PDB file of C-alpha atoms and ligand atoms in Angstrom:
ATOM      1  CA  UNK A  25      20.517  -3.505 -17.199  1.00 82.00           C
ATOM      2  CA  UNK A  26      17.660  -5.254 -15.389  1.00 90.00           C
ATOM      3  CA  UNK A  27      17.968  -9.044 -15.406  1.00 94.00           C
ATOM      4  CA  UNK A  28      14.707 -10.781 -14.633  1.00 95.00           C
ATOM      5  CA  UNK A  29      14.623 -13.658 -12.136  1.00 94.00           C
ATOM      6  CA  UNK A  30      12.813 -16.764 -13.384  1.00 94.00           C
ATOM      7  CA  UNK A  31       9.857 -15.929 -11.123  1.00 92.00           C
ATOM      8  CA  UNK A  32       9.110 -12.778 -13.150  1.00 95.00           C
ATOM      9  CA  UNK A  33       7.260 -12.958 -16.456  1.00 94.00           C
ATOM     10  CA  UNK A  34       8.990 -10.468 -18.812  1.00 95.00           C
ATOM     11  CA  UNK A  35       5.621  -9.256 -20.096  1.00 96.00           C
ATOM     12  CA  UNK A  36       4.518  -8.539 -16.514  1.00 96.00           C
ATOM     13  CA  UNK A  37       7.678  -6.537 -15.782  1.00 96.00           C
ATOM     14  CA  UNK A  38       7.292  -4.577 -19.030  1.00 96.00           C
ATOM     15  CA  UNK A  39       3.676  -3.788 -18.196  1.00 97.00           C
ATOM     16  CA  UNK A  40       4.602  -2.550 -14.688  1.00 97.00           C
ATOM     17  CA  UNK A  41       7.598  -0.533 -15.915  1.00 96.00           C
ATOM     18  CA  UNK A  42       5.607   1.122 -18.685  1.00 96.00           C
ATOM     19  CA  UNK A  43       2.719   1.965 -16.345  1.00 97.00           C
ATOM     20  CA  UNK A  44       5.100   3.518 -13.798  1.00 96.00           C
ATOM     21  CA  UNK A  45       6.996   5.505 -16.437  1.00 95.00           C
ATOM     22  CA  UNK A  46       3.796   6.811 -18.001  1.00 96.00           C
ATOM     23  CA  UNK A  47       2.296   7.869 -14.658  1.00 96.00           C
ATOM     24  CA  UNK A  48       5.568   9.518 -13.644  1.00 95.00           C
ATOM     25  CA  UNK A  49       5.738  11.526 -16.870  1.00 94.00           C
ATOM     26  CA  UNK A  50       2.156  12.705 -16.441  1.00 94.00           C
ATOM     27  CA  UNK A  51       2.603  13.646 -12.769  1.00 95.00           C
ATOM     28  CA  UNK A  52       5.872  15.403 -13.634  1.00 94.00           C
ATOM     29  CA  UNK A  53       4.037  17.467 -16.257  1.00 94.00           C
ATOM     30  CA  UNK A  54       1.750  18.714 -13.453  1.00 95.00           C
ATOM     31  CA  UNK A  55       4.828  19.950 -11.569  1.00 93.00           C
ATOM     32  CA  UNK A  56       4.416  17.421  -8.745  1.00 95.00           C
ATOM     33  CA  UNK A  57       7.929  15.884  -9.029  1.00 91.00           C
ATOM     34  CA  UNK A  58      10.378  18.844  -8.963  1.00 88.00           C
ATOM     35  CA  UNK A  59      14.129  18.308  -9.369  1.00 89.00           C
ATOM     36  CA  UNK A  60      14.107  14.475  -9.790  1.00 85.00           C
ATOM     37  CA  UNK A  61      12.163  14.046  -6.518  1.00 85.00           C
ATOM     38  CA  UNK A  62       9.260  11.614  -6.037  1.00 91.00           C
ATOM     39  CA  UNK A  63       9.113   7.877  -6.659  1.00 94.00           C
ATOM     40  CA  UNK A  64       6.642   5.344  -7.944  1.00 96.00           C
ATOM     41  CA  UNK A  65       6.273   1.588  -7.704  1.00 97.00           C
ATOM     42  CA  UNK A  66       4.065  -1.366  -8.611  1.00 98.00           C
ATOM     43  CA  UNK A  67       3.826  -4.859  -7.181  1.00 98.00           C
ATOM     44  CA  UNK A  68       5.120  -7.366  -9.735  1.00 97.00           C
ATOM     45  CA  UNK A  69       4.291 -10.522  -7.755  1.00 95.00           C
ATOM     46  CA  UNK A  70       4.173 -11.666  -4.123  1.00 93.00           C
ATOM     47  CA  UNK A  71       7.905 -11.137  -3.583  1.00 96.00           C
ATOM     48  CA  UNK A  72       8.971  -8.303  -5.870  1.00 97.00           C
ATOM     49  CA  UNK A  73       8.051  -4.754  -6.820  1.00 97.00           C
ATOM     50  CA  UNK A  74       9.094  -2.541  -9.747  1.00 97.00           C
ATOM     51  CA  UNK A  75      10.281   0.911  -8.652  1.00 97.00           C
ATOM     52  CA  UNK A  76      11.888   4.034 -10.113  1.00 95.00           C
ATOM     53  CA  UNK A  77      15.695   4.116 -10.068  1.00 94.00           C
ATOM     54  CA  UNK A  78      17.113   6.842  -7.789  1.00 91.00           C
ATOM     55  CA  UNK A  79      17.774  10.320  -9.168  1.00 88.00           C
ATOM     56  CA  UNK A  80      16.138  10.069 -12.596  1.00 89.00           C
ATOM     57  CA  UNK A  81      14.159  12.969 -14.086  1.00 88.00           C
ATOM     58  CA  UNK A  82      10.554  11.829 -13.610  1.00 88.00           C
ATOM     59  CA  UNK A  83       9.438  13.767 -16.683  1.00 88.00           C
ATOM     60  CA  UNK A  84      11.595  11.613 -18.972  1.00 92.00           C
ATOM     61  CA  UNK A  85      11.189   8.108 -17.606  1.00 92.00           C
ATOM     62  CA  UNK A  86      11.251   5.017 -19.792  1.00 93.00           C
ATOM     63  CA  UNK A  87      11.258   1.279 -19.099  1.00 93.00           C
ATOM     64  CA  UNK A  88      15.049   1.361 -18.483  1.00 93.00           C
ATOM     65  CA  UNK A  89      14.532   3.698 -15.513  1.00 94.00           C
ATOM     66  CA  UNK A  90      12.557   1.078 -13.583  1.00 96.00           C
ATOM     67  CA  UNK A  91      14.153  -1.704 -11.498  1.00 96.00           C
ATOM     68  CA  UNK A  92      13.159  -4.625  -9.299  1.00 97.00           C
ATOM     69  CA  UNK A  93      13.391  -4.757  -5.502  1.00 97.00           C
ATOM     70  CA  UNK A  94      12.408  -7.447  -3.019  1.00 97.00           C
ATOM     71  CA  UNK A  95      10.018  -6.729  -0.147  1.00 96.00           C
ATOM     72  CA  UNK A  96      12.969  -5.810   2.090  1.00 95.00           C
ATOM     73  CA  UNK A  97      13.878  -3.065  -0.427  1.00 95.00           C
ATOM     74  CA  UNK A  98      17.019  -4.729  -1.850  1.00 96.00           C
ATOM     75  CA  UNK A  99      17.844  -4.449  -5.551  1.00 96.00           C
ATOM     76  CA  UNK A 100      17.191  -7.651  -7.534  1.00 97.00           C
ATOM     77  CA  UNK A 101      18.938  -8.468 -10.845  1.00 96.00           C
ATOM     78  CA  UNK A 102      20.550  -5.036 -11.289  1.00 96.00           C
ATOM     79  CA  UNK A 103      23.353  -2.856  -9.957  1.00 95.00           C
ATOM     80  CA  UNK A 104      21.096   0.205 -10.096  1.00 95.00           C
ATOM     81  CA  UNK A 105      20.214   1.937  -6.842  1.00 93.00           C
ATOM     82  CA  UNK A 106      16.536   2.139  -5.936  1.00 92.00           C
ATOM     83  CA  UNK A 107      15.062   5.332  -4.540  1.00 87.00           C
ATOM     84  CA  UNK A 108      16.256   6.259  -1.038  1.00 85.00           C
ATOM     85  CA  UNK A 109      12.635   5.905   0.077  1.00 94.00           C
ATOM     86  CA  UNK A 110      12.149   2.365  -1.232  1.00 96.00           C
ATOM     87  CA  UNK A 111      11.540   1.151   2.336  1.00 96.00           C
ATOM     88  CA  UNK A 112       8.301   3.131   2.480  1.00 97.00           C
ATOM     89  CA  UNK A 113       7.045   1.490  -0.719  1.00 97.00           C
ATOM     90  CA  UNK A 114       7.886  -2.045   0.396  1.00 97.00           C
ATOM     91  CA  UNK A 115       6.339  -1.346   3.800  1.00 98.00           C
ATOM     92  CA  UNK A 116       3.068  -0.457   2.055  1.00 98.00           C
ATOM     93  CA  UNK A 117       3.191  -3.760   0.131  1.00 98.00           C
ATOM     94  CA  UNK A 118       3.980  -5.733   3.282  1.00 97.00           C
ATOM     95  CA  UNK A 119       1.357  -4.085   5.474  1.00 97.00           C
ATOM     96  CA  UNK A 120      -1.457  -3.336   3.019  1.00 97.00           C
ATOM     97  CA  UNK A 121      -2.361  -6.398   0.960  1.00 95.00           C
ATOM     98  CA  UNK A 122      -4.723  -4.348  -1.240  1.00 95.00           C
ATOM     99  CA  UNK A 123      -1.934  -1.982  -2.344  1.00 98.00           C
ATOM    100  CA  UNK A 124      -0.666  -2.820  -5.835  1.00 98.00           C
ATOM    101  CA  UNK A 125       0.700   0.619  -6.725  1.00 98.00           C
ATOM    102  CA  UNK A 126       2.389   3.222  -4.484  1.00 98.00           C
ATOM    103  CA  UNK A 127       2.774   6.849  -5.595  1.00 97.00           C
ATOM    104  CA  UNK A 128       4.894   9.470  -3.844  1.00 97.00           C
ATOM    105  CA  UNK A 129       5.039  13.088  -5.031  1.00 96.00           C
ATOM    106  CA  UNK A 130       6.324  16.445  -3.765  1.00 95.00           C
ATOM    107  CA  UNK A 131       3.883  19.015  -5.141  1.00 96.00           C
ATOM    108  CA  UNK A 132       3.857  22.550  -3.769  1.00 97.00           C
ATOM    109  CA  UNK A 133       0.387  22.038  -2.292  1.00 97.00           C
ATOM    110  CA  UNK A 134       1.419  18.768  -0.611  1.00 97.00           C
ATOM    111  CA  UNK A 135       4.609  20.354   0.716  1.00 97.00           C
ATOM    112  CA  UNK A 136       2.934  23.470   2.141  1.00 97.00           C
ATOM    113  CA  UNK A 137       0.049  21.461   3.634  1.00 97.00           C
ATOM    114  CA  UNK A 138       2.516  19.089   5.308  1.00 98.00           C
ATOM    115  CA  UNK A 139       4.210  22.029   7.085  1.00 98.00           C
ATOM    116  CA  UNK A 140       0.959  23.665   8.125  1.00 97.00           C
ATOM    117  CA  UNK A 141      -0.736  20.519   9.464  1.00 97.00           C
ATOM    118  CA  UNK A 142       2.392  19.012  11.062  1.00 97.00           C
ATOM    119  CA  UNK A 143       1.531  20.938  14.251  1.00 95.00           C
ATOM    120  CA  UNK A 144      -1.789  19.112  14.475  1.00 96.00           C
ATOM    121  CA  UNK A 145      -0.282  15.757  13.504  1.00 97.00           C
ATOM    122  CA  UNK A 146      -2.858  15.140  10.782  1.00 97.00           C
ATOM    123  CA  UNK A 147      -5.221  16.718   8.289  1.00 97.00           C
ATOM    124  CA  UNK A 148      -8.883  15.980   9.043  1.00 97.00           C
ATOM    125  CA  UNK A 149     -10.856  16.176   5.816  1.00 97.00           C
ATOM    126  CA  UNK A 150     -14.585  16.522   6.418  1.00 96.00           C
ATOM    127  CA  UNK A 151     -17.507  17.765   4.358  1.00 96.00           C
ATOM    128  CA  UNK A 152     -15.856  17.544   0.957  1.00 96.00           C
ATOM    129  CA  UNK A 153     -17.672  15.706  -1.841  1.00 95.00           C
ATOM    130  CA  UNK A 154     -14.332  14.572  -3.278  1.00 94.00           C
ATOM    131  CA  UNK A 155     -13.605  12.446  -0.185  1.00 94.00           C
ATOM    132  CA  UNK A 156     -15.720   9.903  -2.088  1.00 94.00           C
ATOM    133  CA  UNK A 157     -12.815   9.488  -4.538  1.00 94.00           C
ATOM    134  CA  UNK A 158     -11.056   7.524  -1.783  1.00 94.00           C
ATOM    135  CA  UNK A 159     -12.023   3.853  -1.909  1.00 93.00           C
ATOM    136  CA  UNK A 160     -14.321   2.970   0.996  1.00 90.00           C
ATOM    137  CA  UNK A 161     -15.689   6.502   1.438  1.00 90.00           C
ATOM    138  CA  UNK A 162     -19.277   6.946   0.271  1.00 89.00           C
ATOM    139  CA  UNK A 163     -20.296  10.260   1.783  1.00 89.00           C
ATOM    140  CA  UNK A 164     -18.957  13.760   2.398  1.00 91.00           C
ATOM    141  CA  UNK A 165     -20.191  13.311   5.985  1.00 88.00           C
ATOM    142  CA  UNK A 166     -17.273  11.000   6.803  1.00 91.00           C
ATOM    143  CA  UNK A 167     -13.922  12.071   8.269  1.00 94.00           C
ATOM    144  CA  UNK A 168     -10.824  11.252   6.249  1.00 95.00           C
ATOM    145  CA  UNK A 169      -7.739  11.623   8.436  1.00 97.00           C
ATOM    146  CA  UNK A 170      -4.347  11.956   6.737  1.00 98.00           C
ATOM    147  CA  UNK A 171      -1.495  11.754   9.278  1.00 98.00           C
ATOM    148  CA  UNK A 172       1.562  14.000   8.993  1.00 98.00           C
ATOM    149  CA  UNK A 173       4.767  12.256  10.100  1.00 98.00           C
ATOM    150  CA  UNK A 174       7.999  14.138  10.901  1.00 97.00           C
ATOM    151  CA  UNK A 175      10.559  14.039   8.106  1.00 95.00           C
ATOM    152  CA  UNK A 176      13.840  12.162   8.564  1.00 94.00           C
ATOM    153  CA  UNK A 177      16.670  10.941   6.341  1.00 91.00           C
ATOM    154  CA  UNK A 178      16.658   7.733   8.397  1.00 93.00           C
ATOM    155  CA  UNK A 179      13.939   5.630   6.764  1.00 93.00           C
ATOM    156  CA  UNK A 180      13.580   2.975   9.525  1.00 94.00           C
ATOM    157  CA  UNK A 181      12.366   5.732  11.878  1.00 96.00           C
ATOM    158  CA  UNK A 182       9.598   6.686   9.469  1.00 97.00           C
ATOM    159  CA  UNK A 183       8.733   3.035   8.827  1.00 97.00           C
ATOM    160  CA  UNK A 184       8.348   2.590  12.603  1.00 97.00           C
ATOM    161  CA  UNK A 185       5.968   5.557  12.934  1.00 97.00           C
ATOM    162  CA  UNK A 186       3.807   4.281  10.086  1.00 98.00           C
ATOM    163  CA  UNK A 187       3.837   0.769  11.580  1.00 98.00           C
ATOM    164  CA  UNK A 188       2.710   2.265  14.907  1.00 98.00           C
ATOM    165  CA  UNK A 189      -0.217   4.042  13.209  1.00 97.00           C
ATOM    166  CA  UNK A 190      -1.287   0.810  11.489  1.00 97.00           C
ATOM    167  CA  UNK A 191      -0.742  -1.276  14.637  1.00 98.00           C
ATOM    168  CA  UNK A 192      -3.108   1.091  16.467  1.00 97.00           C
ATOM    169  CA  UNK A 193      -5.777  -0.036  13.966  1.00 96.00           C
ATOM    170  CA  UNK A 194      -6.250   3.420  12.446  1.00 94.00           C
ATOM    171  CA  UNK A 195      -7.345   3.600   8.806  1.00 94.00           C
ATOM    172  CA  UNK A 196      -4.572   4.708   6.461  1.00 97.00           C
ATOM    173  CA  UNK A 197      -5.205   5.769   2.868  1.00 97.00           C
ATOM    174  CA  UNK A 198      -2.288   8.185   2.557  1.00 98.00           C
ATOM    175  CA  UNK A 199       0.187  10.088   4.707  1.00 98.00           C
ATOM    176  CA  UNK A 200       2.107  13.333   4.484  1.00 98.00           C
ATOM    177  CA  UNK A 201       5.708  13.749   5.572  1.00 98.00           C
ATOM    178  CA  UNK A 202       6.468  17.165   7.063  1.00 98.00           C
ATOM    179  CA  UNK A 203       8.104  19.525   4.565  1.00 96.00           C
ATOM    180  CA  UNK A 204       8.398  16.683   2.095  1.00 95.00           C
ATOM    181  CA  UNK A 205       5.377  15.280   0.256  1.00 96.00           C
ATOM    182  CA  UNK A 206       2.654  12.651   0.175  1.00 98.00           C
ATOM    183  CA  UNK A 207       2.391   8.867  -0.113  1.00 98.00           C
ATOM    184  CA  UNK A 208      -0.734   7.130  -1.309  1.00 98.00           C
ATOM    185  CA  UNK A 209      -1.590   3.834  -3.021  1.00 98.00           C
ATOM    186  CA  UNK A 210      -4.313   1.844  -4.727  1.00 98.00           C
ATOM    187  CA  UNK A 211      -5.423  -1.560  -5.956  1.00 98.00           C
ATOM    188  CA  UNK A 212      -4.244  -0.555  -9.442  1.00 97.00           C
ATOM    189  CA  UNK A 213      -2.670   2.460 -11.149  1.00 97.00           C
ATOM    190  CA  UNK A 214      -6.041   4.094 -11.866  1.00 97.00           C
ATOM    191  CA  UNK A 215      -7.099   3.903  -8.202  1.00 98.00           C
ATOM    192  CA  UNK A 216      -3.734   5.149  -6.925  1.00 98.00           C
ATOM    193  CA  UNK A 217      -3.858   8.079  -9.379  1.00 98.00           C
ATOM    194  CA  UNK A 218      -7.427   8.899  -8.350  1.00 98.00           C
ATOM    195  CA  UNK A 219      -6.394   8.931  -4.683  1.00 98.00           C
ATOM    196  CA  UNK A 220      -3.402  11.149  -5.396  1.00 98.00           C
ATOM    197  CA  UNK A 221      -5.381  13.615  -7.513  1.00 97.00           C
ATOM    198  CA  UNK A 222      -8.232  13.793  -4.988  1.00 98.00           C
ATOM    199  CA  UNK A 223      -5.830  14.394  -2.100  1.00 98.00           C
ATOM    200  CA  UNK A 224      -3.946  17.088  -4.010  1.00 98.00           C
ATOM    201  CA  UNK A 225      -7.269  18.824  -4.679  1.00 98.00           C
ATOM    202  CA  UNK A 226      -8.527  18.449  -1.095  1.00 98.00           C
ATOM    203  CA  UNK A 227      -5.273  19.693   0.437  1.00 98.00           C
ATOM    204  CA  UNK A 228      -5.412  22.699  -1.906  1.00 98.00           C
ATOM    205  CA  UNK A 229      -8.960  23.436  -0.734  1.00 98.00           C
ATOM    206  CA  UNK A 230      -7.924  23.203   2.944  1.00 97.00           C
ATOM    207  CA  UNK A 231      -5.043  25.613   2.310  1.00 97.00           C
ATOM    208  CA  UNK A 232      -7.368  28.071   0.545  1.00 97.00           C
ATOM    209  CA  UNK A 233      -9.861  27.881   3.421  1.00 96.00           C
ATOM    210  CA  UNK A 234      -7.159  28.637   5.997  1.00 93.00           C
ATOM    211  CA  UNK A 235      -5.914  31.522   3.888  1.00 93.00           C
ATOM    212  CA  UNK A 236      -9.363  33.004   3.372  1.00 95.00           C
ATOM    213  CA  UNK A 237     -10.533  32.594   6.939  1.00 91.00           C
ATOM    214  CA  UNK A 238      -7.347  33.973   8.513  1.00 74.00           C
TER     215      UNK A 238
HETATM  216 ZN1  LIG B  14      10.357  12.004  -1.237  1.00 90.16          ZN
END
């Protein structure tokens, strides 16, 4: 049972939880969240985020499957356990003020692309019209670089690598984790979904190109 701290308006929590559950169900129906994987979150206010509870089937989420965490990733007002990857969500909220929603999925395309491009350390998207679906990109002539970080079960290691990328001043709209999946975000659910869908499409195109030009 999620108890709400006095700083959280119940209507705001309900809105966040419903938006997360709905997005999760829709992404699950696309096959992007196999075997209870993937996790989704939304900023509730300056200090807290709503996030999926660990281990739930993302195709059947409701409001009761969403919990609160603080920006250090600790559960707030519940005994439920947040996703093992909560630290990556709260890092995005700490480091990227524009991020209001963080989406993480494990589609087949994302997983295969992460393995293939891990050798190069990133995917360089160039020449695709759909790059314009990423906020801030206005032409196919730009380069959209999506880093691929090594996978680990030790989240602080991953957090450090992402911090290092950001500290180097490199733009970051999404990242892949090798053999694992993708993280992306947006200023609201619609923008985060658009980023995720565009990246899924673009990664699929890159995989097809490699296959066809082999
Ligand atoms: Zn994951």
